[in-house]
Tab-separated table of C-alpha atoms in Angstrom:
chain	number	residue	atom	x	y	z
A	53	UNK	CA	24.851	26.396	12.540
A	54	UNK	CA	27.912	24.402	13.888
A	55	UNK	CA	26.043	22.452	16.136
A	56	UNK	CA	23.306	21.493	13.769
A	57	UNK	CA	25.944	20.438	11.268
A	58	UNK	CA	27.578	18.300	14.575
A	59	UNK	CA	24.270	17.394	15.024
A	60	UNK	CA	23.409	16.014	11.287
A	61	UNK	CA	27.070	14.831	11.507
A	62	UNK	CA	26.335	12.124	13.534
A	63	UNK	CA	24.230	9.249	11.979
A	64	UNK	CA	22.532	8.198	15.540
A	65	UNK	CA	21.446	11.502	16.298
A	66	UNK	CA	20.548	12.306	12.809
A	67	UNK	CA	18.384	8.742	12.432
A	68	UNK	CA	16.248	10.133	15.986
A	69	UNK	CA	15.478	13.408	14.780
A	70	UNK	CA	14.376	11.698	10.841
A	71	UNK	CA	12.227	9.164	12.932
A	72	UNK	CA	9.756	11.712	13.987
A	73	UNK	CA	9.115	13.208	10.772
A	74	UNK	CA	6.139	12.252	8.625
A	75	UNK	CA	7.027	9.871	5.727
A	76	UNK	CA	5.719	13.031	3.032
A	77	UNK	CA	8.340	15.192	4.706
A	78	UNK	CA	11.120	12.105	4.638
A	79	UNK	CA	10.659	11.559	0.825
A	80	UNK	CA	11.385	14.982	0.165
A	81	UNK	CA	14.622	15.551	2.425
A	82	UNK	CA	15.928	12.357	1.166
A	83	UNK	CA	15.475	13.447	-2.505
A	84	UNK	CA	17.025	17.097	-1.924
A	85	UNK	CA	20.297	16.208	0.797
A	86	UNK	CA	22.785	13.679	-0.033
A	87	UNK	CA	23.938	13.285	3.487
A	88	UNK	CA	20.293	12.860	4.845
A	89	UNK	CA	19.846	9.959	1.569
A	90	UNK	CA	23.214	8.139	3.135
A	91	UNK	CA	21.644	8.369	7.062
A	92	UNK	CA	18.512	6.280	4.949
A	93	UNK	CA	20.278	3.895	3.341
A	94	UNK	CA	22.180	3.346	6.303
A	95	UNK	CA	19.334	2.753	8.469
A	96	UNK	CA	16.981	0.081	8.879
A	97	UNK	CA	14.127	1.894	11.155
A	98	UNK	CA	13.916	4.857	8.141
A	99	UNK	CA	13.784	2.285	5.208
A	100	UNK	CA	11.109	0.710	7.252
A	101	UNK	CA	9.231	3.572	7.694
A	102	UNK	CA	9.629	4.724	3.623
A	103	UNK	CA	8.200	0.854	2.939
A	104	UNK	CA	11.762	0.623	1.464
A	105	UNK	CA	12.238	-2.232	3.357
A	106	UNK	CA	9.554	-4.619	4.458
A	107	UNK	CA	9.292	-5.065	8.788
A	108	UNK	CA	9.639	-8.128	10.759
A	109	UNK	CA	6.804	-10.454	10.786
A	110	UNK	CA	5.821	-11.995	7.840
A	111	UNK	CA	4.828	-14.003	6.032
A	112	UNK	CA	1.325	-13.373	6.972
A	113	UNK	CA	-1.600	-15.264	6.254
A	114	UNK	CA	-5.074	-13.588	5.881
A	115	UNK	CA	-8.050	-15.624	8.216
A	116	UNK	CA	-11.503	-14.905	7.161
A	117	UNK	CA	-14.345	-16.739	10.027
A	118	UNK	CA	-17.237	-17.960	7.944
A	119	UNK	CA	-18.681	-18.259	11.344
A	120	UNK	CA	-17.951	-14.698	12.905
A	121	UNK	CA	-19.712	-12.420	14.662
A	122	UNK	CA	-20.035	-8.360	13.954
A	123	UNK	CA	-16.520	-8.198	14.965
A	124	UNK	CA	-14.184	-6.800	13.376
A	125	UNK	CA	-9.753	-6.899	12.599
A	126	UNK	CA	-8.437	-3.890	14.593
A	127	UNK	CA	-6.211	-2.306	11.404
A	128	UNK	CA	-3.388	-1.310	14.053
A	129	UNK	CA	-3.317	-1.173	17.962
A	130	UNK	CA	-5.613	1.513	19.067
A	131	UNK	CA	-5.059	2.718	14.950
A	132	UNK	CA	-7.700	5.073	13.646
A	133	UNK	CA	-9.943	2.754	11.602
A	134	UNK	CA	-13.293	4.586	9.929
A	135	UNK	CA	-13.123	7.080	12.877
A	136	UNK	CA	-13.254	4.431	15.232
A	137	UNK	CA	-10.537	3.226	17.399
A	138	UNK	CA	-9.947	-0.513	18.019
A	139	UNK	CA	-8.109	-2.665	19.865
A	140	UNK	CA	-6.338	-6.086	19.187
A	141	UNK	CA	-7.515	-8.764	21.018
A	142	UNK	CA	-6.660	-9.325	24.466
A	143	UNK	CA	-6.144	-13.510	23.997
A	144	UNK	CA	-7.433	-15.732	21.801
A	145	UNK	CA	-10.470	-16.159	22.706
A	146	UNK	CA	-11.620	-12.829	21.586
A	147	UNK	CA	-9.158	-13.440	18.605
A	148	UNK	CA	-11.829	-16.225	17.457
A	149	UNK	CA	-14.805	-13.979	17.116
A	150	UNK	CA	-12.945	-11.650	14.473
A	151	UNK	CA	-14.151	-11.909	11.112
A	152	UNK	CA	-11.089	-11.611	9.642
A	153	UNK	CA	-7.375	-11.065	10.579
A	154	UNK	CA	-3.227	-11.068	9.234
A	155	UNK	CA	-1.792	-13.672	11.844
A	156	UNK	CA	1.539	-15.272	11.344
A	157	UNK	CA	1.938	-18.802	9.838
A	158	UNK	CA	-1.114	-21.204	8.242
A	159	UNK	CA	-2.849	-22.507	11.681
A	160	UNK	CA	-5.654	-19.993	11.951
A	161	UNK	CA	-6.158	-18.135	13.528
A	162	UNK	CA	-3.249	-16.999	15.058
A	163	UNK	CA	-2.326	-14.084	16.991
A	164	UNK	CA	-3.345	-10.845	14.640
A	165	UNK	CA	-0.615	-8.287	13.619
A	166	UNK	CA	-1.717	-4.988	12.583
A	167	UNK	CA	-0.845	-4.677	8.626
A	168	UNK	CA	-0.447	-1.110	7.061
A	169	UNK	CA	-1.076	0.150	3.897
A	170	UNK	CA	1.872	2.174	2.261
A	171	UNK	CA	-0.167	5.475	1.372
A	172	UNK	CA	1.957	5.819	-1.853
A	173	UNK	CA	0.106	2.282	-3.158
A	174	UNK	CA	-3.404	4.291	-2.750
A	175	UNK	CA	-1.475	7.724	-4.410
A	176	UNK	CA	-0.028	5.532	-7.272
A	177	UNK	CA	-3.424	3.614	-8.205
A	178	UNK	CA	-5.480	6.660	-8.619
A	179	UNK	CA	-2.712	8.165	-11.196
A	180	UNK	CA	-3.331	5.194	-12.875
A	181	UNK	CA	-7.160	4.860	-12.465
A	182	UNK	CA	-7.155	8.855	-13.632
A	183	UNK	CA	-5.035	8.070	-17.066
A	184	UNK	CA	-7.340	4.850	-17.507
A	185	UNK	CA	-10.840	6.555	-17.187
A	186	UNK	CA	-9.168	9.405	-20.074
A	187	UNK	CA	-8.587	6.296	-22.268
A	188	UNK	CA	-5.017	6.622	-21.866
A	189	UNK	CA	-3.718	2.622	-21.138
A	190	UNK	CA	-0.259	3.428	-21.588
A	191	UNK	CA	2.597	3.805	-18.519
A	192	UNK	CA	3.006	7.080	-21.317
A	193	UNK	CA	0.244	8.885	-19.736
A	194	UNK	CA	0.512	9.275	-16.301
A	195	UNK	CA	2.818	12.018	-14.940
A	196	UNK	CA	6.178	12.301	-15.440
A	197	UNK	CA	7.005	11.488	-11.745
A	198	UNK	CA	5.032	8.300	-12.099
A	199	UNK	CA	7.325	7.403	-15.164
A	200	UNK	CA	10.925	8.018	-13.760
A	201	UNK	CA	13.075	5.064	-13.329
A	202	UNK	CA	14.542	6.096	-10.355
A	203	UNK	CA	11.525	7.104	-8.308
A	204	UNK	CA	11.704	6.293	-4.469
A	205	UNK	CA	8.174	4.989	-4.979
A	206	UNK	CA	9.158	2.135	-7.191
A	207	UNK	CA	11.288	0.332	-4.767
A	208	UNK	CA	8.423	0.583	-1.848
A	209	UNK	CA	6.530	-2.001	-0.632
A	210	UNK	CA	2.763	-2.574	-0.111
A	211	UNK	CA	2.064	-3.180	2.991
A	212	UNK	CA	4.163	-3.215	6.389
A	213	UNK	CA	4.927	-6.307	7.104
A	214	UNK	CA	4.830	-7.021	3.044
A	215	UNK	CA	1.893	-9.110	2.892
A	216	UNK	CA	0.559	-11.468	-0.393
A	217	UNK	CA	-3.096	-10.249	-1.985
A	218	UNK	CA	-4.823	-9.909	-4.976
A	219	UNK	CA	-5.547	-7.003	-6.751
A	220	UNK	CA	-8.760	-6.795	-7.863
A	221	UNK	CA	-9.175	-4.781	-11.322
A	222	UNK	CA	-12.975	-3.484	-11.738
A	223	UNK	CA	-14.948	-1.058	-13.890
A	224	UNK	CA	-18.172	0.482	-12.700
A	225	UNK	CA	-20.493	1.745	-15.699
A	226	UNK	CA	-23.943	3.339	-15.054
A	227	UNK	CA	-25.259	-0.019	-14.806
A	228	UNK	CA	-23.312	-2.472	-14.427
A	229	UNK	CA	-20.133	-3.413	-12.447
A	230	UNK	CA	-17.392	-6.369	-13.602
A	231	UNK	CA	-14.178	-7.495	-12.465
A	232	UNK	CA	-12.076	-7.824	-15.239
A	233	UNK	CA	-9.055	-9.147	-13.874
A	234	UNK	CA	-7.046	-10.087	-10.787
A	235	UNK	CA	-3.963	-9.290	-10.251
A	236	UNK	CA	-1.670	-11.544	-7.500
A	237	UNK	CA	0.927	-9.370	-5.404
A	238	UNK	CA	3.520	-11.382	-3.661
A	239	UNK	CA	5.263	-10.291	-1.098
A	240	UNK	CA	8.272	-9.357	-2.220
A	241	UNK	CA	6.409	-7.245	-5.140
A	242	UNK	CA	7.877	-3.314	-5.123
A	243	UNK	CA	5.373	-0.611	-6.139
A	244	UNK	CA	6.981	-0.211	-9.494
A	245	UNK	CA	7.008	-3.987	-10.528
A	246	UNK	CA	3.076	-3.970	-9.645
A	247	UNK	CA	2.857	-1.129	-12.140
A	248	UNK	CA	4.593	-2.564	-14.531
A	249	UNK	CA	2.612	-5.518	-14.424
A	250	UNK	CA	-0.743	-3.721	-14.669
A	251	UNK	CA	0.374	-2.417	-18.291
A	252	UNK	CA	1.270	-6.010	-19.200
A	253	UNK	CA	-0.524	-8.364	-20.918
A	254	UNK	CA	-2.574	-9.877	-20.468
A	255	UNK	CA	-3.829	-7.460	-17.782
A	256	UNK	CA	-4.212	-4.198	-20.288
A	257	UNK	CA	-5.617	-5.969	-22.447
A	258	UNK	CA	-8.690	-7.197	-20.497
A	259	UNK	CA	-8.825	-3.646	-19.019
A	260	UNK	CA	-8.853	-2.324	-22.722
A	261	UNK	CA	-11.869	-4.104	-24.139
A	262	UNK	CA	-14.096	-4.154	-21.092
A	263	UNK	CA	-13.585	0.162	-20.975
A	264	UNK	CA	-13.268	1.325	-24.442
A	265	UNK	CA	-17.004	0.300	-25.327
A	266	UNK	CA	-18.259	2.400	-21.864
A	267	UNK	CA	-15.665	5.453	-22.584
A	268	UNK	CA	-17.050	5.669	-26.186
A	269	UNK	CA	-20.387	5.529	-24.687
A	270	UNK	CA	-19.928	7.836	-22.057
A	271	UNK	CA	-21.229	5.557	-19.133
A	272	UNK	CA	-18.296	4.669	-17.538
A	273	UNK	CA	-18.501	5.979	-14.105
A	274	UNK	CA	-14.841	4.936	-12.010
A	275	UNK	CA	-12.203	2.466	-12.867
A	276	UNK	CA	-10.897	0.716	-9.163
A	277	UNK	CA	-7.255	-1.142	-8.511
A	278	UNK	CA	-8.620	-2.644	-5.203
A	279	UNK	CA	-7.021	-4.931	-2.454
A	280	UNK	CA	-8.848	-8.520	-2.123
A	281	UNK	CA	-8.861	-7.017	1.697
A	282	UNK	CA	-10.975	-4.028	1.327
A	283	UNK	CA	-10.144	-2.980	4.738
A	284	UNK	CA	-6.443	-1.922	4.065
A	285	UNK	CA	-7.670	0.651	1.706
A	286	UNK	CA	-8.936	2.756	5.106
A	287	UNK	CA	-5.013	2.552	6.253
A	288	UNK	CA	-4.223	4.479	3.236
A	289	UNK	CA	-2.979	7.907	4.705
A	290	UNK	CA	0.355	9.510	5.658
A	291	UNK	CA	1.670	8.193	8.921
A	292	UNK	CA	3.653	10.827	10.984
């Protein structure tokens, strides 16, 4: 016990051994032990990996080739994608056939960086999708560790390195399916302010009238808060 407590004691050794545990288990310690919350704080690599603090990099630009071929934007270097692993490119001239790709700065394309999608975004959107499809469009409904103040989540951020997208808001109904509104996320958005924002106006108010008529009906099928970049949504999954 004395040399654990030696061990924890020291904020190096203590930042090592929280590196190699999976960001579910690091929310939890760092809500239940003080000392572990102040080794956090104190650390940039941690709030990194918690999306507390966005990584070097950005800001990013998004390339999309009109002109592509099958190709596709490796989500992470040799990153689980669909099942599939892929690389980035060796050079650029394998960089050019991608059909789409985060590089750095507005010449594109650019080198790609691998962007990743903080799993909480994905956790936190389906809470909200679930109130939404019970006709509940109020921050009121969703559970109460969606609604406290001081929730780790709220400070997070989207994407590592933060990244600027849209969110698109959609319905799907038996028949039909509609965006009804798009949100912009900026880079320096947290979690919590994107919530907020959904249950502005002028956001919850398009999302009202375009549902309420299918809910009454009983043909709505799903609500979706989805990335312009569909392909982030397949990064959405707990890192270790």
């Amino acid at each position: 016990m004395a040399a654990a407590t030696a061990v924890f004691g020291t904020a190096e050794l203590s930042e090592m051994i929280l590196l190699h545990l999976p960001m579910r288990d690091l929310l939890r310690v760092q809500r239940v032990d003080k000392d572990i919350n102040a080794v956090i704080s104190g650390s940039k690599a941690l709030r990194r990996k918690l999306f507390f603090e966005s990584a070097p990099g950005g800001p990013l630009t998004h390339f999309l080739n009109r002109n592509g071929t099958i190709s596709s934007y490796s989500s992470g270097e040799r990153a689980i994608y669909k099942k599939r692993v892929r690389n980035l490119p060796e050079g650029m001239e394998e960089a050019m056939k991608f059909d789409e790709m985060w590089h750095k700065g507005k010449d594109a394309p650019g080198v790609p960086v691998p962007v990743e999608l903080n799993p909480v975004f994905a956790y936190a959107m389906r809470e909200v999708e679930r109130a939404m499809m019970a006709g509940n469009f109020t921050q009121a409904s969703l559970p109460s560790s969606w609604r406290r103040p001081e929730a780790s989540w709220r400070r997070m951020k989207m994407t590592q390195p933060s990244t600027e997208f849209t969110l698109f808001i959609q319905y799907w109904s038996v028949r039909v399916s509609k965006t009804v509104a798009t949100l912009p996320v900026r880079p320096d958005t947290d979690l919590g302010q994107l919530v907020d924002t959904i249950y502005e106006r002028p956001y919850i108010d398009s999302i009202k009238k375009s549902v309420k008529s299918f809910i009454k009906r009983k043909t709505l099928r799903d609500i979706h808060f989805v990335p312009a970049f569909s392909y982030l949504w397949d990064l959405a999954r707990w890192k270790s």
